[in-house]
Coordinates of C-alpha atoms and ligand atoms in Angstrom, one line a residue:
M48 CA 161.5 68.5 5.4
E49 CA 160.6 71.7 7.0
A50 CA 159.3 72.4 10.5
H51 CA 157.9 75.8 11.6
F52 CA 158.5 77.4 15.0
N53 CA 155.6 79.4 16.3
S54 CA 157.0 81.9 18.7
P55 CA 156.2 83.7 20.9
Q56 CA 153.7 81.2 22.3
P57 CA 150.2 82.4 23.0
P58 CA 149.1 82.6 26.7
H59 CA 147.6 79.3 27.9
S60 CA 149.3 77.4 25.2
P61 CA 149.3 73.6 25.7
A62 CA 153.0 74.0 26.1
D63 CA 152.3 75.5 29.6
S64 CA 150.8 72.2 30.7
P65 CA 152.5 70.7 33.8
L66 CA 152.0 67.3 32.2
F67 CA 155.1 67.9 30.1
V68 CA 157.4 68.4 33.1
E69 CA 159.4 65.2 33.7
S70 CA 157.4 63.3 31.1
R71 CA 159.3 60.8 29.0
I72 CA 158.7 61.2 25.3
L73 CA 160.5 59.3 22.5
V74 CA 160.9 61.0 19.1
V75 CA 161.8 58.7 16.2
D76 CA 162.6 60.2 12.8
D77 CA 165.4 59.4 10.3
D78 CA 165.6 63.1 9.5
P79 CA 168.2 64.6 12.0
A80 CA 166.7 68.1 11.6
I81 CA 163.3 67.0 12.8
C82 CA 164.8 65.0 15.7
D83 CA 166.8 68.1 16.6
I84 CA 163.9 70.6 16.5
L85 CA 161.6 68.3 18.5
F86 CA 164.2 67.4 21.0
H87 CA 165.0 71.0 21.9
Y88 CA 161.4 72.1 21.8
L89 CA 160.3 69.4 24.2
A90 CA 163.4 69.7 26.4
D91 CA 162.5 73.4 26.9
L92 CA 159.1 72.3 28.1
G93 CA 160.7 70.1 30.8
V94 CA 160.3 66.9 28.9
R95 CA 162.9 64.1 29.4
C96 CA 163.0 63.7 25.7
Q97 CA 164.9 61.0 23.8
A98 CA 165.4 61.4 20.0
C99 CA 166.3 58.5 17.8
Q100 CA 167.0 58.4 14.1
D101 CA 167.3 54.6 13.8
P102 CA 163.9 52.9 14.1
R103 CA 165.5 49.5 15.0
S104 CA 167.3 51.0 18.0
A105 CA 164.0 52.9 18.9
A106 CA 162.3 49.5 19.0
E107 CA 164.9 48.2 21.4
R108 CA 164.4 51.3 23.6
I109 CA 160.6 50.7 23.6
R110 CA 161.1 47.1 24.7
A111 CA 163.5 48.2 27.5
E112 CA 161.9 51.5 28.7
D113 CA 158.5 52.8 29.5
F114 CA 157.7 56.1 27.7
D115 CA 154.7 58.4 28.3
V116 CA 154.3 59.1 24.6
I117 CA 156.1 58.0 21.4
L118 CA 156.2 60.3 18.4
S119 CA 157.3 58.6 15.3
D120 CA 157.8 59.2 11.6
I121 CA 156.1 56.6 9.3
Y122 CA 158.5 56.2 6.4
M123 CA 162.0 55.3 7.6
P124 CA 164.7 53.0 6.2
G125 CA 164.8 49.5 7.8
M126 CA 161.5 49.7 9.7
T127 CA 158.4 51.8 9.3
G128 CA 156.5 53.7 11.9
H129 CA 153.7 51.1 11.6
D130 CA 156.2 48.3 12.6
L131 CA 157.3 50.4 15.5
L132 CA 153.6 51.0 16.5
A133 CA 153.2 47.2 16.5
V134 CA 156.2 46.9 18.9
C135 CA 154.6 49.5 21.1
I136 CA 151.2 47.9 21.2
E137 CA 152.8 44.5 22.1
H138 CA 155.2 45.8 24.8
R139 CA 153.7 49.1 26.0
P140 CA 149.9 49.0 25.4
L141 CA 149.3 52.0 27.7
T142 CA 151.8 54.3 25.8
P143 CA 150.0 56.5 23.3
F144 CA 151.8 56.4 19.9
V145 CA 151.6 59.4 17.6
L146 CA 152.5 59.0 13.9
M147 CA 154.0 61.8 11.7
T148 CA 154.1 61.8 7.9
G149 CA 154.9 64.1 5.1
S150 CA 152.2 62.5 2.8
P151 CA 149.0 63.7 4.4
T152 CA 146.1 61.7 3.0
L153 CA 142.9 60.7 4.7
E154 CA 143.7 57.1 3.8
N155 CA 147.0 57.3 5.7
A156 CA 145.3 58.9 8.7
I157 CA 142.5 56.4 8.9
G158 CA 145.0 53.5 8.4
A159 CA 147.2 54.8 11.3
I160 CA 144.3 55.0 13.7
R161 CA 143.0 51.6 12.7
L162 CA 146.5 50.1 13.4
G163 CA 146.1 51.5 17.0
A164 CA 147.9 54.8 16.8
Y165 CA 146.7 57.4 19.3
D166 CA 146.9 60.3 16.8
Y167 CA 148.4 61.5 13.5
I168 CA 150.4 64.6 12.7
T169 CA 151.3 65.9 9.2
K170 CA 154.5 67.5 8.2
P171 CA 155.5 70.3 8.0
F172 CA 154.1 70.7 11.4
N173 CA 153.3 73.6 13.6
L174 CA 154.9 73.2 17.0
D175 CA 151.8 74.5 18.9
F176 CA 149.8 71.8 17.2
V177 CA 152.5 69.2 18.2
S178 CA 152.4 70.3 21.8
L179 CA 148.5 70.3 21.7
T180 CA 148.6 66.7 20.4
L181 CA 151.2 65.6 22.9
N182 CA 149.4 67.3 25.8
R183 CA 146.2 65.3 24.9
A184 CA 148.3 62.1 24.6
L185 CA 149.8 62.8 28.1
H186 CA 146.3 63.2 29.5
Y187 CA 145.3 60.0 27.9
R188 CA 148.4 58.3 29.4
R189 CA 147.7 59.6 32.9
L190 CA 144.1 58.4 32.7
A191 CA 145.2 55.0 31.4
L192 CA 147.7 54.6 34.3
Q193 CA 145.1 55.7 36.8
N194 CA 142.6 53.3 35.4
R195 CA 145.1 50.4 35.6
A196 CA 146.0 51.3 39.2
Y197 CA 142.3 51.4 40.1
Q198 CA 141.6 48.1 38.4
E199 CA 144.6 46.5 40.2
N200 CA 143.4 47.8 43.5
L201 CA 139.9 46.6 42.8
E202 CA 141.2 43.1 41.9
Q203 CA 143.3 43.1 45.0
Q204 CA 140.2 44.0 47.1
V205 CA 138.1 41.4 45.4
E206 CA 140.8 38.8 46.1
E207 CA 141.1 39.8 49.7
R208 CA 137.3 39.7 50.3
T209 CA 137.1 36.3 48.5
R210 CA 139.9 35.0 50.8
E211 CA 138.1 36.3 53.9
L212 CA 134.9 34.7 52.8
S213 CA 136.5 31.3 52.2
E214 CA 138.2 31.5 55.5
F215 CA 134.9 32.4 57.1
L216 CA 133.3 29.5 55.3
F217 CA 136.0 27.1 56.3
H218 CA 135.7 28.1 60.0
A219 CA 131.9 27.9 59.9
V220 CA 132.3 24.4 58.4
Q221 CA 134.7 23.4 61.2
S222 CA 132.3 24.7 63.8
L223 CA 129.5 22.7 62.3
S224 CA 131.8 19.6 62.3
H225 CA 132.7 20.2 65.9
A226 CA 129.0 20.6 66.8
L227 CA 128.4 17.1 65.4
E228 CA 131.5 15.6 67.1
A229 CA 130.3 17.1 70.4
R230 CA 127.1 15.0 70.1
D231 CA 128.8 12.0 68.6
P232 CA 132.3 11.6 70.0
Y233 CA 132.5 8.3 68.1
T234 CA 133.0 10.3 64.9
Q235 CA 135.8 12.4 66.3
G236 CA 138.5 12.9 63.7
H237 CA 136.4 11.0 61.1
A238 CA 135.7 14.1 59.0
N239 CA 139.3 15.2 58.9
R240 CA 140.6 11.8 58.0
V241 CA 138.0 11.4 55.2
A242 CA 139.0 14.9 53.9
R243 CA 142.7 14.0 53.7
L244 CA 142.1 10.7 51.9
V245 CA 139.5 12.1 49.6
I246 CA 141.9 14.7 48.3
R247 CA 144.7 12.0 47.9
V248 CA 142.3 9.8 45.9
A249 CA 141.1 12.7 43.8
K250 CA 144.7 13.5 42.9
E251 CA 145.2 9.9 41.9
L252 CA 142.1 10.2 39.6
G253 CA 143.5 13.4 38.1
V254 CA 140.6 15.6 39.4
D255 CA 141.2 19.3 38.7
E256 CA 142.7 21.0 41.8
K257 CA 140.0 23.7 41.5
E258 CA 137.6 21.0 42.7
F259 CA 139.5 20.3 45.9
T260 CA 137.9 23.0 48.0
A261 CA 134.4 21.6 47.4
L262 CA 135.6 18.0 47.9
R263 CA 137.3 18.9 51.2
L264 CA 134.2 20.8 52.4
A265 CA 132.0 17.8 51.5
A266 CA 134.3 15.5 53.3
Q267 CA 134.2 17.7 56.4
L268 CA 130.4 18.0 56.3
H269 CA 129.3 14.7 54.9
D270 CA 127.7 13.4 58.1
I271 CA 126.5 16.8 59.3
G272 CA 122.9 15.6 59.0
K273 CA 123.5 13.3 62.0
I274 CA 122.9 16.5 64.1
G275 CA 119.2 15.7 63.4
V276 CA 119.4 12.1 64.5
P277 CA 118.1 11.4 68.1
D278 CA 120.8 10.7 70.7
S279 CA 119.3 7.3 71.5
I280 CA 120.2 6.2 68.0
L281 CA 123.3 8.3 67.3
Q282 CA 125.0 7.3 70.6
K283 CA 123.7 3.7 70.8
R284 CA 126.4 1.2 71.4
G285 CA 125.7 -1.9 69.4
K286 CA 123.9 -2.7 66.2
L287 CA 120.9 -0.6 65.2
T288 CA 117.5 -2.2 64.7
D289 CA 116.0 -1.9 61.3
A290 CA 113.7 0.9 62.4
E291 CA 116.6 2.8 64.0
Y292 CA 118.7 2.3 60.9
E293 CA 115.9 3.9 58.8
V294 CA 116.1 7.0 61.0
M295 CA 119.9 7.0 60.8
K296 CA 119.7 6.9 57.0
D297 CA 117.8 10.1 57.0
H298 CA 121.1 12.0 57.9
V299 CA 121.9 12.4 54.2
N300 CA 118.6 14.2 53.6
I301 CA 119.0 16.3 56.7
G302 CA 122.6 17.2 55.6
H303 CA 121.3 18.2 52.2
K304 CA 118.6 20.3 53.7
I305 CA 121.1 22.1 56.0
L306 CA 123.6 22.9 53.2
S307 CA 121.6 23.4 50.0
P308 CA 120.2 26.9 50.9
I309 CA 123.8 28.2 50.9
P310 CA 124.5 29.0 47.2
S311 CA 128.3 28.5 47.4
L312 CA 127.7 25.1 48.9
R313 CA 125.2 23.8 46.3
E314 CA 127.7 21.3 44.8
V315 CA 128.9 20.3 48.3
S316 CA 125.3 19.6 49.4
R317 CA 124.9 17.3 46.3
Y318 CA 128.0 15.3 47.3
V319 CA 126.7 15.1 50.9
H320 CA 123.3 13.9 49.7
E321 CA 124.8 11.2 47.5
H322 CA 127.5 9.8 49.8
H323 CA 125.6 6.6 50.6
E324 CA 124.5 5.9 47.0
R325 CA 126.0 2.7 45.5
A326 CA 127.1 1.9 41.9
D327 CA 124.5 -0.9 41.6
G328 CA 121.6 1.3 42.7
Q329 CA 121.2 -0.4 46.1
G330 CA 122.3 2.6 48.1
Y331 CA 120.2 5.4 49.8
P332 CA 118.4 7.7 49.9
R333 CA 117.4 7.6 46.2
G334 CA 118.9 4.4 44.9
L335 CA 120.8 6.2 42.1
T336 CA 122.9 4.2 39.7
L337 CA 126.6 4.8 38.9
D338 CA 126.1 7.3 36.0
Q339 CA 123.5 9.2 38.1
I340 CA 126.0 9.7 41.0
H341 CA 128.4 12.6 40.8
P342 CA 132.0 11.4 40.4
H343 CA 133.0 13.4 43.5
S344 CA 130.2 11.8 45.5
R345 CA 131.6 8.4 44.4
I346 CA 135.0 9.3 45.8
L347 CA 133.5 10.6 49.1
M348 CA 131.4 7.4 49.5
A349 CA 134.4 5.0 48.9
V350 CA 136.7 6.9 51.3
E351 CA 134.0 7.1 54.0
V352 CA 133.6 3.3 53.8
C353 CA 137.4 2.9 53.9
D354 CA 137.6 5.0 57.0
A355 CA 134.9 3.0 58.7
L356 CA 136.7 -0.2 57.9
A357 CA 140.1 1.0 59.0
T358 CA 138.9 2.3 62.4
Q359 CA 137.5 0.4 65.4
R360 CA 133.8 0.6 65.9
C361 CA 131.8 -0.8 68.8
Y362 CA 130.6 -3.6 66.6
K363 CA 133.9 -4.4 64.8
E364 CA 137.6 -4.3 65.1
A365 CA 139.8 -2.1 62.8
W366 CA 140.6 -3.9 59.6
E367 CA 144.2 -4.2 58.3
I368 CA 145.1 -2.7 54.9
P369 CA 145.2 -6.0 52.9
R370 CA 141.7 -6.9 54.1
I371 CA 140.4 -3.4 53.1
I372 CA 142.1 -3.7 49.7
A373 CA 140.5 -7.1 49.1
Y374 CA 137.1 -5.7 50.1
F375 CA 137.4 -2.9 47.5
Q376 CA 138.5 -5.4 44.9
E377 CA 135.5 -7.6 45.5
N378 CA 133.0 -4.8 45.5
A379 CA 134.3 -2.6 42.6
G380 CA 131.4 -2.2 40.2
T381 CA 128.7 -3.2 42.7
I382 CA 129.1 -1.0 45.7
F383 CA 131.9 1.2 44.3
D384 CA 132.8 3.0 41.1
P385 CA 135.5 0.7 39.6
A386 CA 137.7 3.7 38.8
V387 CA 137.5 5.1 42.3
A388 CA 138.1 1.7 43.9
G389 CA 141.2 1.3 41.6
A390 CA 142.6 4.7 42.7
L391 CA 141.8 4.1 46.4
I392 CA 143.5 0.6 46.2
K393 CA 146.6 2.2 44.6
V394 CA 146.8 4.8 47.4
L395 CA 146.3 2.2 50.1
E396 CA 149.0 -0.1 48.6
T397 CA 151.6 2.7 48.5
E398 CA 150.6 5.0 51.4
G399 CA 148.0 3.0 53.4
D400 CA 150.3 2.3 56.3
S401 CA 151.2 6.0 56.7
F402 CA 147.5 7.0 56.5
L403 CA 146.6 4.4 59.2
R404 CA 149.5 5.5 61.4
S405 CA 148.5 9.2 61.3
W406 CA 144.9 8.2 61.9
N407 CA 145.8 6.1 65.0
D408 CA 147.9 9.1 66.2
G409 CA 144.7 11.1 66.0
L410 CA 145.9 13.3 63.1
Ligands
FE2_678 FE1 127.2 9.1 56.3

């Protein structure tokens, strides 16, 4: 196989390109003469060139090292240039791969490009043409690396902004929660307690972790509509009259109205709206039946009741765990979703005491 030197080089030849200096180019050819010619030619251009006559060992080098360009023969014993190209695409997708062959047919050229080669050189080659092709490949490589860095930076920025936004949302939710607690000290800690137990029950039910943020926000905000209930009713000690109870019930609609305009809280506002619906359709505000109530709303509803039972209210003492468990057993299928009641009972049986202890400690 013969290679032609083209010297002296014309002015502004691609070989003058600064892209060659310190670039890493791997040459693979079973013909030692071709390896030798290309190695010295590229080394003179400032390339940190590696030449390899064994395609299998070239494949190992590609797996271990990142090259700026790979220039490979097609027909070699043991492994073809096409096989080597596949290794490159798998392990080094940003490294342009240039194939060389002594049988220049259009079919071969099209085949090489289809397989993912960057370009195609025929032998015997002109070294100016080689340097022109490699120069273009190095340009392509630089752009690909810049593009990847830009994308990574963009992804990082999006991640940062998303985190900032969720933190902002979380703090805004806490402020809203505190606003309610300031008006109704009776509910102090209620939202936090419900949030903790809601997540525990959701885990027991195998709910996808991606859903936890919405569930936690809904737990924090479920009674936010009480902001719109008059003090005389909200802060009344003792049982509400029927008329007062009707006003109090409106807190689910008010909560829904407060939250639904915020697009990222649309699901949350649904859970808030439904947190007093019952499995048998006897709940409020819409009297939905089990299959019409979102599964997350069913968890929120059951946990809120559990919290109300477990804590002291002006009209009742705090219930012990066994009594709460019995209540959920009796009302699974009527008030509560049986699956949710089952999961809640399981959590109460194993961790109920520790939940109650942390609640009583004000956590
Ligand atoms: Fe409520």
